[in-house]
Amino acid sequence: MRYELTDNEWLAIKPMLPNKSRGVPRVNDRRVLNGIFWVLRSGAPWRDLPENFGPYTTCYNRFVRWRRAGVWSGIIDALATAHDAAVQMIDTSIVRVHQQAARIRRNQRQSMGRSRGGLTSKIHAVVDGNGLPVRLALSPGEAHDVRLAGKLLSRLKSGSMLLADRGYDADWIRELAIKKGAWANIPPKSNRSDPICFSPYLYRARNRVERFFNRIKQCRRVATRYDRLAANYLAFVQLASIRLWLAACYESAP
């Protein structure tokens, strides 16, 4: 069926899955993963999962259990070790929150923010020169772009170039890049008085982070937030990113 893992993608991701050597044998991992990816790509409710993927409760429970165990974040971290450290790009993207996800208690914001368009969430991402994700985070939609920049850029490599739009033109971000041995190529704001070294030519490559957001939003579970829990929605963002990495590894294979 559509959205299923190819043989090459399955061989790449299989060693990263939990190895359960004791107890009752686990239901076929590949079938369950295919069911999870089907929900991710189609945006359908878990109850609408086709029967050939097995009970929807099995896929949902595995999705949540492995999210809590850090499996999805561990896979994206393992894949991201192969990223191109020469260029790093940081940006954000707004996502509308569906009405079914908005039904939460007032004291549990779950990375949802209210603005003129209603409830929204904001995806923060750092990608490499190939537009592949390195680090991901989630915040309320009204949060400023730089809110999570310090956390996301904490692993910035020495000798790399950081590309970002004017929203990241802050002295502390430039100082952070210098401390990491990197260069922040960020266009200065119109109200900046001191001159800043900036290359418009190199900045043109920043469109790859925009392309990254466009690609993961082809997955309907990412394009619209249906999940009440921020952790579940972020897990879907991670799963969409994992598919990008698997596809890239397969394309680069001899």
PDB file of C-alpha atoms in Angstrom:
ATOM      1  CA  MET A   1       0.000   0.000   0.000  1.00  0.00           C
ATOM      2  CA  ARG A   2       0.961   3.654  -0.256  1.00  0.00           C
ATOM      3  CA  TYR A   3       3.172   5.163   2.468  1.00  0.00           C
ATOM      4  CA  GLU A   4       4.662   1.796   3.463  1.00  0.00           C
ATOM      5  CA  LEU A   5       8.372   1.336   4.133  1.00  0.00           C
ATOM      6  CA  THR A   6      10.402   0.054   1.215  1.00  0.00           C
ATOM      7  CA  ASP A   7      12.696  -2.926   1.751  1.00  0.00           C
ATOM      8  CA  ASN A   8      15.732  -0.625   1.885  1.00  0.00           C
ATOM      9  CA  GLU A   9      14.090   1.729   4.376  1.00  0.00           C
ATOM     10  CA  TRP A  10      13.077  -1.191   6.575  1.00  0.00           C
ATOM     11  CA  LEU A  11      16.618  -2.604   6.578  1.00  0.00           C
ATOM     12  CA  ALA A  12      17.929   0.830   7.589  1.00  0.00           C
ATOM     13  CA  ILE A  13      15.500   1.403  10.468  1.00  0.00           C
ATOM     14  CA  LYS A  14      15.206  -2.156  11.813  1.00  0.00           C
ATOM     15  CA  PRO A  15      18.477  -2.135  13.857  1.00  0.00           C
ATOM     16  CA  MET A  16      17.341   1.076  15.622  1.00  0.00           C
ATOM     17  CA  LEU A  17      14.157  -0.452  17.023  1.00  0.00           C
ATOM     18  CA  PRO A  18      14.012  -1.828  20.596  1.00  0.00           C
ATOM     19  CA  ASN A  19      15.309  -5.374  20.847  1.00  0.00           C
ATOM     20  CA  LYS A  20      12.881  -7.381  22.959  1.00  0.00           C
ATOM     21  CA  SER A  21      14.573 -10.688  23.739  1.00  0.00           C
ATOM     22  CA  ARG A  22      12.272 -11.868  26.548  1.00  0.00           C
ATOM     23  CA  GLY A  23       8.566 -12.338  27.082  1.00  0.00           C
ATOM     24  CA  VAL A  24       5.832 -12.704  24.513  1.00  0.00           C
ATOM     25  CA  PRO A  25       7.071 -12.091  20.944  1.00  0.00           C
ATOM     26  CA  ARG A  26       6.116  -8.638  19.693  1.00  0.00           C
ATOM     27  CA  VAL A  27       3.637  -8.152  16.854  1.00  0.00           C
ATOM     28  CA  ASN A  28       5.380  -7.731  13.484  1.00  0.00           C
ATOM     29  CA  ASP A  29       7.291  -4.450  13.777  1.00  0.00           C
ATOM     30  CA  ARG A  30       7.242  -3.661  10.074  1.00  0.00           C
ATOM     31  CA  ARG A  31       3.468  -4.074   9.820  1.00  0.00           C
ATOM     32  CA  VAL A  32       2.908  -1.846  12.851  1.00  0.00           C
ATOM     33  CA  LEU A  33       5.319   0.805  11.573  1.00  0.00           C
ATOM     34  CA  ASN A  34       3.579   0.798   8.206  1.00  0.00           C
ATOM     35  CA  GLY A  35       0.293   1.387  10.016  1.00  0.00           C
ATOM     36  CA  ILE A  36       1.773   4.303  11.954  1.00  0.00           C
ATOM     37  CA  PHE A  37       3.206   5.826   8.774  1.00  0.00           C
ATOM     38  CA  TRP A  38      -0.160   5.380   7.045  1.00  0.00           C
ATOM     39  CA  VAL A  39      -1.856   7.464   9.755  1.00  0.00           C
ATOM     40  CA  LEU A  40       0.978  10.018   9.565  1.00  0.00           C
ATOM     41  CA  ARG A  41       0.674  10.474   5.809  1.00  0.00           C
ATOM     42  CA  SER A  42      -3.094  10.196   5.402  1.00  0.00           C
ATOM     43  CA  GLY A  43      -4.103  12.176   8.477  1.00  0.00           C
ATOM     44  CA  ALA A  44      -6.887   9.684   9.184  1.00  0.00           C
ATOM     45  CA  PRO A  45      -8.056   8.876  12.738  1.00  0.00           C
ATOM     46  CA  TRP A  46      -6.506   5.783  14.278  1.00  0.00           C
ATOM     47  CA  ARG A  47      -9.884   4.013  14.166  1.00  0.00           C
ATOM     48  CA  ASP A  48      -9.869   4.261  10.349  1.00  0.00           C
ATOM     49  CA  LEU A  49      -6.639   2.274  10.011  1.00  0.00           C
ATOM     50  CA  PRO A  50      -7.061  -0.424   7.299  1.00  0.00           C
ATOM     51  CA  GLU A  51      -7.400  -3.959   8.617  1.00  0.00           C
ATOM     52  CA  ASN A  52      -4.281  -5.222   6.862  1.00  0.00           C
ATOM     53  CA  PHE A  53      -2.171  -3.256   9.382  1.00  0.00           C
ATOM     54  CA  GLY A  54      -3.757  -5.161  12.256  1.00  0.00           C
ATOM     55  CA  PRO A  55      -5.796  -3.730  15.157  1.00  0.00           C
ATOM     56  CA  TYR A  56      -5.560   0.046  15.335  1.00  0.00           C
ATOM     57  CA  THR A  57      -5.094  -0.204  19.096  1.00  0.00           C
ATOM     58  CA  THR A  58      -1.844  -2.118  18.545  1.00  0.00           C
ATOM     59  CA  CYS A  59      -0.451   0.596  16.261  1.00  0.00           C
ATOM     60  CA  TYR A  60      -1.592   3.416  18.531  1.00  0.00           C
ATOM     61  CA  ASN A  61      -0.275   1.788  21.703  1.00  0.00           C
ATOM     62  CA  ARG A  62       3.074   1.068  20.057  1.00  0.00           C
ATOM     63  CA  PHE A  63       3.268   4.652  18.791  1.00  0.00           C
ATOM     64  CA  VAL A  64       2.670   6.063  22.284  1.00  0.00           C
ATOM     65  CA  ARG A  65       4.775   3.498  24.145  1.00  0.00           C
ATOM     66  CA  TRP A  66       7.807   4.043  21.912  1.00  0.00           C
ATOM     67  CA  ARG A  67       7.326   7.794  22.107  1.00  0.00           C
ATOM     68  CA  ARG A  68       7.457   7.606  25.895  1.00  0.00           C
ATOM     69  CA  ALA A  69      10.520   5.366  25.682  1.00  0.00           C
ATOM     70  CA  GLY A  70      12.292   7.898  23.454  1.00  0.00           C
ATOM     71  CA  VAL A  71      12.488   5.570  20.462  1.00  0.00           C
ATOM     72  CA  TRP A  72      11.392   8.123  17.851  1.00  0.00           C
ATOM     73  CA  SER A  73      13.708  10.852  19.162  1.00  0.00           C
ATOM     74  CA  GLY A  74      16.519   8.299  19.433  1.00  0.00           C
ATOM     75  CA  ILE A  75      16.121   7.270  15.785  1.00  0.00           C
ATOM     76  CA  ILE A  76      16.145  10.855  14.522  1.00  0.00           C
ATOM     77  CA  ASP A  77      19.235  11.590  16.646  1.00  0.00           C
ATOM     78  CA  ALA A  78      20.998   8.510  15.282  1.00  0.00           C
ATOM     79  CA  LEU A  79      20.185   9.408  11.690  1.00  0.00           C
ATOM     80  CA  ALA A  80      21.158  13.053  12.208  1.00  0.00           C
ATOM     81  CA  THR A  81      24.715  12.084  13.179  1.00  0.00           C
ATOM     82  CA  ALA A  82      25.367  11.821   9.440  1.00  0.00           C
ATOM     83  CA  HIS A  83      24.282  15.408   8.768  1.00  0.00           C
ATOM     84  CA  ASP A  84      26.331  17.902   6.780  1.00  0.00           C
ATOM     85  CA  ALA A  85      27.829  20.106   9.510  1.00  0.00           C
ATOM     86  CA  ALA A  86      29.225  22.696   7.082  1.00  0.00           C
ATOM     87  CA  VAL A  87      25.887  24.552   6.949  1.00  0.00           C
ATOM     88  CA  GLN A  88      23.131  24.761   9.560  1.00  0.00           C
ATOM     89  CA  MET A  89      19.799  26.515   9.016  1.00  0.00           C
ATOM     90  CA  ILE A  90      17.198  27.380  11.635  1.00  0.00           C
ATOM     91  CA  ASP A  91      13.601  28.442  11.095  1.00  0.00           C
ATOM     92  CA  THR A  92      10.031  27.935  12.295  1.00  0.00           C
ATOM     93  CA  SER A  93       6.675  27.091  10.764  1.00  0.00           C
ATOM     94  CA  ILE A  94       3.152  27.708  12.041  1.00  0.00           C
ATOM     95  CA  VAL A  95       0.586  24.873  12.164  1.00  0.00           C
ATOM     96  CA  ARG A  96      -3.144  25.248  12.790  1.00  0.00           C
ATOM     97  CA  VAL A  97      -4.608  23.259  15.664  1.00  0.00           C
ATOM     98  CA  HIS A  98      -7.704  21.265  14.741  1.00  0.00           C
ATOM     99  CA  GLN A  99     -10.790  21.738  16.886  1.00  0.00           C
ATOM    100  CA  GLN A 100     -10.610  18.184  18.200  1.00  0.00           C
ATOM    101  CA  ALA A 101      -7.096  18.847  19.550  1.00  0.00           C
ATOM    102  CA  ALA A 102      -8.154  22.115  21.171  1.00  0.00           C
ATOM    103  CA  ARG A 103     -10.343  20.353  23.739  1.00  0.00           C
ATOM    104  CA  ILE A 104      -7.864  20.455  26.604  1.00  0.00           C
ATOM    105  CA  ARG A 105      -7.927  21.931  30.078  1.00  0.00           C
ATOM    106  CA  ARG A 106      -7.004  25.564  30.347  1.00  0.00           C
ATOM    107  CA  ASN A 107      -4.035  24.819  32.593  1.00  0.00           C
ATOM    108  CA  GLN A 108      -2.587  22.433  30.018  1.00  0.00           C
ATOM    109  CA  ARG A 109      -1.501  24.531  27.068  1.00  0.00           C
ATOM    110  CA  GLN A 110       0.360  21.680  25.361  1.00  0.00           C
ATOM    111  CA  SER A 111       2.332  24.074  23.095  1.00  0.00           C
ATOM    112  CA  MET A 112      -0.833  25.717  21.776  1.00  0.00           C
ATOM    113  CA  GLY A 113      -1.074  29.480  21.465  1.00  0.00           C
ATOM    114  CA  ARG A 114      -4.028  31.660  20.628  1.00  0.00           C
ATOM    115  CA  SER A 115      -3.719  34.264  17.862  1.00  0.00           C
ATOM    116  CA  ARG A 116      -6.027  35.966  15.369  1.00  0.00           C
ATOM    117  CA  GLY A 117      -6.389  32.755  13.392  1.00  0.00           C
ATOM    118  CA  GLY A 118      -7.228  30.641  16.439  1.00  0.00           C
ATOM    119  CA  LEU A 119      -5.057  28.076  18.179  1.00  0.00           C
ATOM    120  CA  THR A 120      -1.687  27.370  16.577  1.00  0.00           C
ATOM    121  CA  SER A 121       1.559  25.565  17.293  1.00  0.00           C
ATOM    122  CA  LYS A 122       5.009  26.399  15.986  1.00  0.00           C
ATOM    123  CA  ILE A 123       7.566  23.860  14.758  1.00  0.00           C
ATOM    124  CA  HIS A 124      11.198  24.871  15.338  1.00  0.00           C
ATOM    125  CA  ALA A 125      13.804  23.076  13.250  1.00  0.00           C
ATOM    126  CA  VAL A 126      17.510  23.066  12.495  1.00  0.00           C
ATOM    127  CA  VAL A 127      18.430  21.432   9.195  1.00  0.00           C
ATOM    128  CA  ASP A 128      21.726  20.805   7.423  1.00  0.00           C
ATOM    129  CA  GLY A 129      22.889  21.933   3.993  1.00  0.00           C
ATOM    130  CA  ASN A 130      20.819  19.195   2.355  1.00  0.00           C
ATOM    131  CA  GLY A 131      17.620  20.271   4.100  1.00  0.00           C
ATOM    132  CA  LEU A 132      17.623  17.238   6.409  1.00  0.00           C
ATOM    133  CA  PRO A 133      16.522  17.747  10.029  1.00  0.00           C
ATOM    134  CA  VAL A 134      19.110  17.848  12.792  1.00  0.00           C
ATOM    135  CA  ARG A 135      17.057  19.064  15.774  1.00  0.00           C
ATOM    136  CA  LEU A 136      13.330  19.654  16.310  1.00  0.00           C
ATOM    137  CA  ALA A 137      11.165  21.341  18.934  1.00  0.00           C
ATOM    138  CA  LEU A 138       7.641  22.628  19.479  1.00  0.00           C
ATOM    139  CA  SER A 139       6.228  25.786  21.059  1.00  0.00           C
ATOM    140  CA  PRO A 140       2.962  27.751  21.182  1.00  0.00           C
ATOM    141  CA  GLY A 141       2.199  29.536  17.938  1.00  0.00           C
ATOM    142  CA  GLU A 142       2.575  33.049  19.335  1.00  0.00           C
ATOM    143  CA  ALA A 143       6.071  32.367  20.735  1.00  0.00           C
ATOM    144  CA  HIS A 144       8.917  34.323  19.167  1.00  0.00           C
ATOM    145  CA  ASP A 145      11.103  32.445  16.704  1.00  0.00           C
ATOM    146  CA  VAL A 146      14.225  32.803  18.871  1.00  0.00           C
ATOM    147  CA  ARG A 147      12.559  31.336  21.964  1.00  0.00           C
ATOM    148  CA  LEU A 148      14.120  27.881  21.468  1.00  0.00           C
ATOM    149  CA  ALA A 149      17.120  28.964  19.387  1.00  0.00           C
ATOM    150  CA  GLY A 150      19.588  28.549  22.260  1.00  0.00           C
ATOM    151  CA  LYS A 151      18.515  24.948  22.867  1.00  0.00           C
ATOM    152  CA  LEU A 152      18.438  24.005  19.195  1.00  0.00           C
ATOM    153  CA  LEU A 153      21.827  25.573  18.423  1.00  0.00           C
ATOM    154  CA  SER A 154      23.610  24.113  21.448  1.00  0.00           C
ATOM    155  CA  ARG A 155      25.257  21.461  19.238  1.00  0.00           C
ATOM    156  CA  LEU A 156      26.401  23.883  16.540  1.00  0.00           C
ATOM    157  CA  LYS A 157      29.669  22.559  15.084  1.00  0.00           C
ATOM    158  CA  SER A 158      32.891  24.535  14.892  1.00  0.00           C
ATOM    159  CA  GLY A 159      33.591  25.831  11.390  1.00  0.00           C
ATOM    160  CA  SER A 160      29.958  25.697  10.288  1.00  0.00           C
ATOM    161  CA  MET A 161      27.853  28.520   8.860  1.00  0.00           C
ATOM    162  CA  LEU A 162      24.508  29.353  10.426  1.00  0.00           C
ATOM    163  CA  LEU A 163      21.787  30.649   8.098  1.00  0.00           C
ATOM    164  CA  ALA A 164      18.642  32.278   9.444  1.00  0.00           C
ATOM    165  CA  ASP A 165      16.217  35.061   8.533  1.00  0.00           C
ATOM    166  CA  ARG A 166      15.996  38.507  10.147  1.00  0.00           C
ATOM    167  CA  GLY A 167      13.903  37.159  12.991  1.00  0.00           C
ATOM    168  CA  TYR A 168      17.104  35.641  14.393  1.00  0.00           C
ATOM    169  CA  ASP A 169      19.150  38.832  14.174  1.00  0.00           C
ATOM    170  CA  ALA A 170      20.003  39.031  17.859  1.00  0.00           C
ATOM    171  CA  ASP A 171      23.393  39.777  19.396  1.00  0.00           C
ATOM    172  CA  TRP A 172      23.211  36.774  21.710  1.00  0.00           C
ATOM    173  CA  ILE A 173      22.653  34.392  18.783  1.00  0.00           C
ATOM    174  CA  ARG A 174      25.678  35.813  16.961  1.00  0.00           C
ATOM    175  CA  GLU A 175      27.726  35.537  20.161  1.00  0.00           C
ATOM    176  CA  LEU A 176      26.579  31.940  20.619  1.00  0.00           C
ATOM    177  CA  ALA A 177      27.731  31.118  17.078  1.00  0.00           C
ATOM    178  CA  ILE A 178      31.124  32.716  17.752  1.00  0.00           C
ATOM    179  CA  LYS A 179      31.547  30.706  20.963  1.00  0.00           C
ATOM    180  CA  LYS A 180      30.828  27.542  18.995  1.00  0.00           C
ATOM    181  CA  GLY A 181      33.387  28.534  16.348  1.00  0.00           C
ATOM    182  CA  ALA A 182      30.689  29.137  13.719  1.00  0.00           C
ATOM    183  CA  TRP A 183      29.660  32.136  11.617  1.00  0.00           C
ATOM    184  CA  ALA A 184      26.108  33.479  11.692  1.00  0.00           C
ATOM    185  CA  ASN A 185      25.147  34.672   8.210  1.00  0.00           C
ATOM    186  CA  ILE A 186      21.933  36.474   9.167  1.00  0.00           C
ATOM    187  CA  PRO A 187      20.572  39.573   7.387  1.00  0.00           C
ATOM    188  CA  PRO A 188      20.578  42.562   9.754  1.00  0.00           C
ATOM    189  CA  LYS A 189      17.355  44.241  10.814  1.00  0.00           C
ATOM    190  CA  SER A 190      16.641  47.713   9.466  1.00  0.00           C
ATOM    191  CA  ASN A 191      17.063  49.260  12.896  1.00  0.00           C
ATOM    192  CA  ARG A 192      20.539  47.809  13.520  1.00  0.00           C
ATOM    193  CA  SER A 193      23.088  50.613  13.828  1.00  0.00           C
ATOM    194  CA  ASP A 194      26.376  48.695  13.872  1.00  0.00           C
ATOM    195  CA  PRO A 195      27.564  47.111  10.568  1.00  0.00           C
ATOM    196  CA  ILE A 196      27.282  43.327  10.252  1.00  0.00           C
ATOM    197  CA  CYS A 197      29.151  41.001   7.891  1.00  0.00           C
ATOM    198  CA  PHE A 198      26.510  39.371   5.698  1.00  0.00           C
ATOM    199  CA  SER A 199      26.659  37.494   2.374  1.00  0.00           C
ATOM    200  CA  PRO A 200      23.427  37.639   0.322  1.00  0.00           C
ATOM    201  CA  TYR A 201      24.863  35.036  -2.070  1.00  0.00           C
ATOM    202  CA  LEU A 202      25.375  32.399   0.637  1.00  0.00           C
ATOM    203  CA  TYR A 203      22.062  33.320   2.219  1.00  0.00           C
ATOM    204  CA  ARG A 204      20.209  32.092  -0.873  1.00  0.00           C
ATOM    205  CA  ALA A 205      20.777  28.504   0.253  1.00  0.00           C
ATOM    206  CA  ARG A 206      18.429  29.104   3.204  1.00  0.00           C
ATOM    207  CA  ASN A 207      15.441  28.111   1.066  1.00  0.00           C
ATOM    208  CA  ARG A 208      16.255  24.496   1.906  1.00  0.00           C
ATOM    209  CA  VAL A 209      14.849  24.865   5.393  1.00  0.00           C
ATOM    210  CA  GLU A 210      11.642  26.179   3.816  1.00  0.00           C
ATOM    211  CA  ARG A 211      11.599  23.131   1.572  1.00  0.00           C
ATOM    212  CA  PHE A 212      12.000  20.912   4.624  1.00  0.00           C
ATOM    213  CA  PHE A 213       8.803  22.303   6.151  1.00  0.00           C
ATOM    214  CA  ASN A 214       6.987  21.898   2.839  1.00  0.00           C
ATOM    215  CA  ARG A 215       8.033  18.262   2.650  1.00  0.00           C
ATOM    216  CA  ILE A 216       7.020  17.235   6.161  1.00  0.00           C
ATOM    217  CA  LYS A 217       3.706  19.053   5.732  1.00  0.00           C
ATOM    218  CA  GLN A 218       2.857  16.659   2.917  1.00  0.00           C
ATOM    219  CA  CYS A 219       2.039  14.417   5.880  1.00  0.00           C
ATOM    220  CA  ARG A 220      -1.436  15.486   6.933  1.00  0.00           C
ATOM    221  CA  ARG A 221      -0.819  14.634  10.574  1.00  0.00           C
ATOM    222  CA  VAL A 222       1.883  17.317  10.496  1.00  0.00           C
ATOM    223  CA  ALA A 223       0.156  19.884   8.270  1.00  0.00           C
ATOM    224  CA  THR A 224      -2.731  20.066  10.757  1.00  0.00           C
ATOM    225  CA  ARG A 225      -2.367  19.275  14.430  1.00  0.00           C
ATOM    226  CA  TYR A 226      -5.002  16.739  15.460  1.00  0.00           C
ATOM    227  CA  ASP A 227      -3.216  15.617  18.639  1.00  0.00           C
ATOM    228  CA  ARG A 228      -4.099  17.086  22.005  1.00  0.00           C
ATOM    229  CA  LEU A 229      -0.737  16.173  23.534  1.00  0.00           C
ATOM    230  CA  ALA A 230       2.267  18.145  22.344  1.00  0.00           C
ATOM    231  CA  ALA A 231       4.475  15.061  22.783  1.00  0.00           C
ATOM    232  CA  ASN A 232       2.340  13.035  20.361  1.00  0.00           C
ATOM    233  CA  TYR A 233       2.322  15.776  17.740  1.00  0.00           C
ATOM    234  CA  LEU A 234       6.090  16.253  18.023  1.00  0.00           C
ATOM    235  CA  ALA A 235       6.462  12.479  17.598  1.00  0.00           C
ATOM    236  CA  PHE A 236       4.625  12.717  14.260  1.00  0.00           C
ATOM    237  CA  VAL A 237       6.985  15.527  13.203  1.00  0.00           C
ATOM    238  CA  GLN A 238       9.887  13.264  14.134  1.00  0.00           C
ATOM    239  CA  LEU A 239       8.410  10.367  12.155  1.00  0.00           C
ATOM    240  CA  ALA A 240       7.992  12.564   9.064  1.00  0.00           C
ATOM    241  CA  SER A 241      11.627  13.632   9.488  1.00  0.00           C
ATOM    242  CA  ILE A 242      12.722  10.009   9.830  1.00  0.00           C
ATOM    243  CA  ARG A 243      11.140   9.222   6.451  1.00  0.00           C
ATOM    244  CA  LEU A 244      13.113  12.078   4.880  1.00  0.00           C
ATOM    245  CA  TRP A 245      16.345  10.708   6.302  1.00  0.00           C
ATOM    246  CA  LEU A 246      15.562   7.153   5.178  1.00  0.00           C
ATOM    247  CA  ALA A 247      14.750   8.351   1.665  1.00  0.00           C
ATOM    248  CA  ALA A 248      17.974  10.381   1.557  1.00  0.00           C
ATOM    249  CA  CYS A 249      20.071   7.408   2.758  1.00  0.00           C
ATOM    250  CA  TYR A 250      18.517   5.212   0.108  1.00  0.00           C
ATOM    251  CA  GLU A 251      19.157   7.778  -2.655  1.00  0.00           C
ATOM    252  CA  SER A 252      22.804   8.191  -1.615  1.00  0.00           C
ATOM    253  CA  ALA A 253      23.426   4.432  -1.428  1.00  0.00           C
ATOM    254  CA  PRO A 254      25.567   3.021  -4.264  1.00  0.00           C
TER     255      PRO A 254
END
